[in-house]
C-alpha cells in the first residue's frame, strides 16, 4: 500500500483483494456521508445500507489504510481501563451501560463475519492477557475480580495453567477472555467494505474530504475532484484525521505500535508454541503482543515506530524477546515488519462528539478499535435512523478538549520505547 512494505506488511500480502473502487469525480447526493474507511466508518456504512439508507463513504487513501489495516488483530471486549475506574469516571449508570455495550463488541464482529462470509482468518478462541512478574499477576487478579462481578466469562489462570496454555513458563498467570479472538485485520476491513457495497453503499477511495460547508438542510463535503451533499455526516477518521475536524486529533496523544512476522513455522514447531492459538498481550507498561496467523507465522509486536534508528533497535529487541519466550525457535528472523499509530485520549476512554448539527464522530479507541469500532458503527447507524434515543447512547456527547503538550508526549512514547528496547536487547 503506497509502495511502503512497512505500512501494512504481512496483512497486505495475505489479505484477499479489496473490492474495486474509484475516486469520486463528480457531485453526488446521499442521506449520509461517512468519512473514513476503517472499522467505524465501514460498520456504519454497512449497517445503514442494510437498513435501506443511501450512504456514501469517502476514504482518503485505500480501505483499511489507517489503524484498521495495521493492528495486531486482537478482537477484545472492553477498553484498557479497569471496569471500576470506568464507572468512577462516567458514573454508575453511564459507566455500566458502556461496559455492557463494549462487552458485546466481539459478538458483533463474529456475527458480521458469519453473516457476510468475510474471509479474515477469524479465530474465536479467546485472548490471554498475561502477567509479567508479581505486579502483573496482581493487576490481572484485580481485573478478574472486577469483570466476574459483572458476569463476564473470564478465567484467571494460575502459573501452571498459563504455562500449559502458552507452552512457556515465561509468565506468572493469565486472564482468559472467551468472548475474544483474532482476525486478519486488513482482510476484515476489506470484507466489511465488500459487504457494504453489496448492500448498496457507495465507497470512493483516493477521495480525501477537504471541505465541509453547510448547504440547505444538510452539508456539502468536498473532495479534490468531487463532492457529496448529504443531510448527515459521520467522521470516522480517529488518529488518522487529516484535512477536516483537526480537533479530533488535538485531543489525543499518538502512540506508535509495530508488528513483525516470522516466516511460516513447520507444523511440528508450531505445535510447541501457543497451542490454543489465542491472541496474547502482556502487562508491561511498554507492552508486547503475539499471535499466529493462518499460515503458522508468529506475529510479534510492541510499542515503537519503524523509522530512523527505531527500525534496527526494535527488530533487534523483538528477535531476542521472542527467543526468550520460546527458545525452541532458535535464532528468530522476521520476514516482514510494519507499524501504525494509536490515538490515546486523556482518560483512555473513547469519545462521541456532536461536532455540529447533523455532524457526529466516534473516536479515541486507545488501541481497541476492532470490536468497539464495529459496535459503535452498528449503533450509530440505528441512531442516525431514529431507532435509538440519545438516552440509549453508549457514550454521551462531549466536545473535543485539546490535550496539552501532545507533541512532546507523542515523542516521549516513541523515543522512550526505543530506549527501553535498546537497553533490553543488550541484556
Steps between C-alpha positions, in 0.01 A plus 500: 500500500656829388805290400608486865543145640524646853148641489295178493758222468368146529137607504516648151685197369249249638163682483250431223487780245298809584177556307545716193450868577578831330548861600199730515507720188160669507238633741266240648222506757433264789318483831825447694864553409756307705859623503759230566539141380590331829288284727270774630435650159454168324275359775289817492470487120418128499232524768346807337491328162339192656225731626444638151674835553679669211856529633829614347836426662810706419846356569806720451733219391386135496267283707671419830786743439504626860500300821248250360764353270801517731400367844584160646146366451385435858120511531458597865208599719516821701772765515837517675337675796405284797118467522482670842714791376270542201196516728671756724573720198158476332272429795316175583226519236709622206799290602308175529323571169834548319654192662204288391510647151872436455471152647270408211741643240676175403163329444414762238831433322443124489141556385599723207773258394252211499209684337707650219747217450802721568825311442723650770654205689243540778607299803248521786710321761551779753789724596751479783614803700820366656670606823862613511626475858307522825364846423359373172329212675349737756365715218337203327358374828328834551376508141358152546323606819344805337394321181354190664300719739333628182440152361770502231621154386865550597723250677814567706764236428770406749865461389462132412182552296661801333808300407277229351301754297805681363755218501744724688571571866587862424187641669359487852134475407244595238146630459310302237209680332289255302302776327809603306729368227706604199441606141706610201422869551542633145303206361218582742495865390493400134226248574289767670547723195393225264195421712402868518523537123295184448230662717504814285752730669715706265869506597756735346872464572777747422242762599603699808234727647656845465206732558180513705234766446140527615263470206124526543388255767823301474866513408726504196820299541761584238774275364776593253286396201144489629257551786226328699188683616335325793276571795732331752879466524696238698869558570672163552863603455624482862883507524531535122297821479666732249313776315183571697404512867857526634354516852459121477881478493578769757327302777731200452862403555636271229656170597695313229464123489686250283454137404746252354424160350718192471502273199244217529609252765492128439196321638719312750658820633172697499337232718751581776401869510166643614310175429155657544574780250368773730613859455735614777614827655684568825477733798821696441469876469675468162294199413562217257248292305514186290274264307508257208357560156339229286832400340681443833678834492562635849412870515681687779455869583560779746500876543730678256537638148707336227666817376846650536696313770181337627492247215824330607450542876151349507594214268800403714288517814214298347734223385645459849171545686314240297789255530490539881131413507535205260863374496401216265481758220877526501628806318190712428473665160209715384394510136278809526457800728254789511369767736211738557358755742270465802311805624497522881254726681566661837297243693543207256127506417336545159307812404168577333482850356219704350728731304216699344132450421496172307878443533618230743804289583604198707876492562774445757520120518837492679618189318165317518352582161371173357208406725412852627522649150273229364254539789494881492442495124210257545343718768562822310316371195189435706530828689530701178186330376311595816487143634668594828469804724778714641437337836604165351833627370790289634689829548346838565607782267803713584707763326864430412736638762856569378771320696799702612852405387371242253808515282739454789297212640485327161877540459551361849306186413698446181847567635428358845399166346812508285723567801335223704534249217861599440589432863303174509653370175851538646430287807 
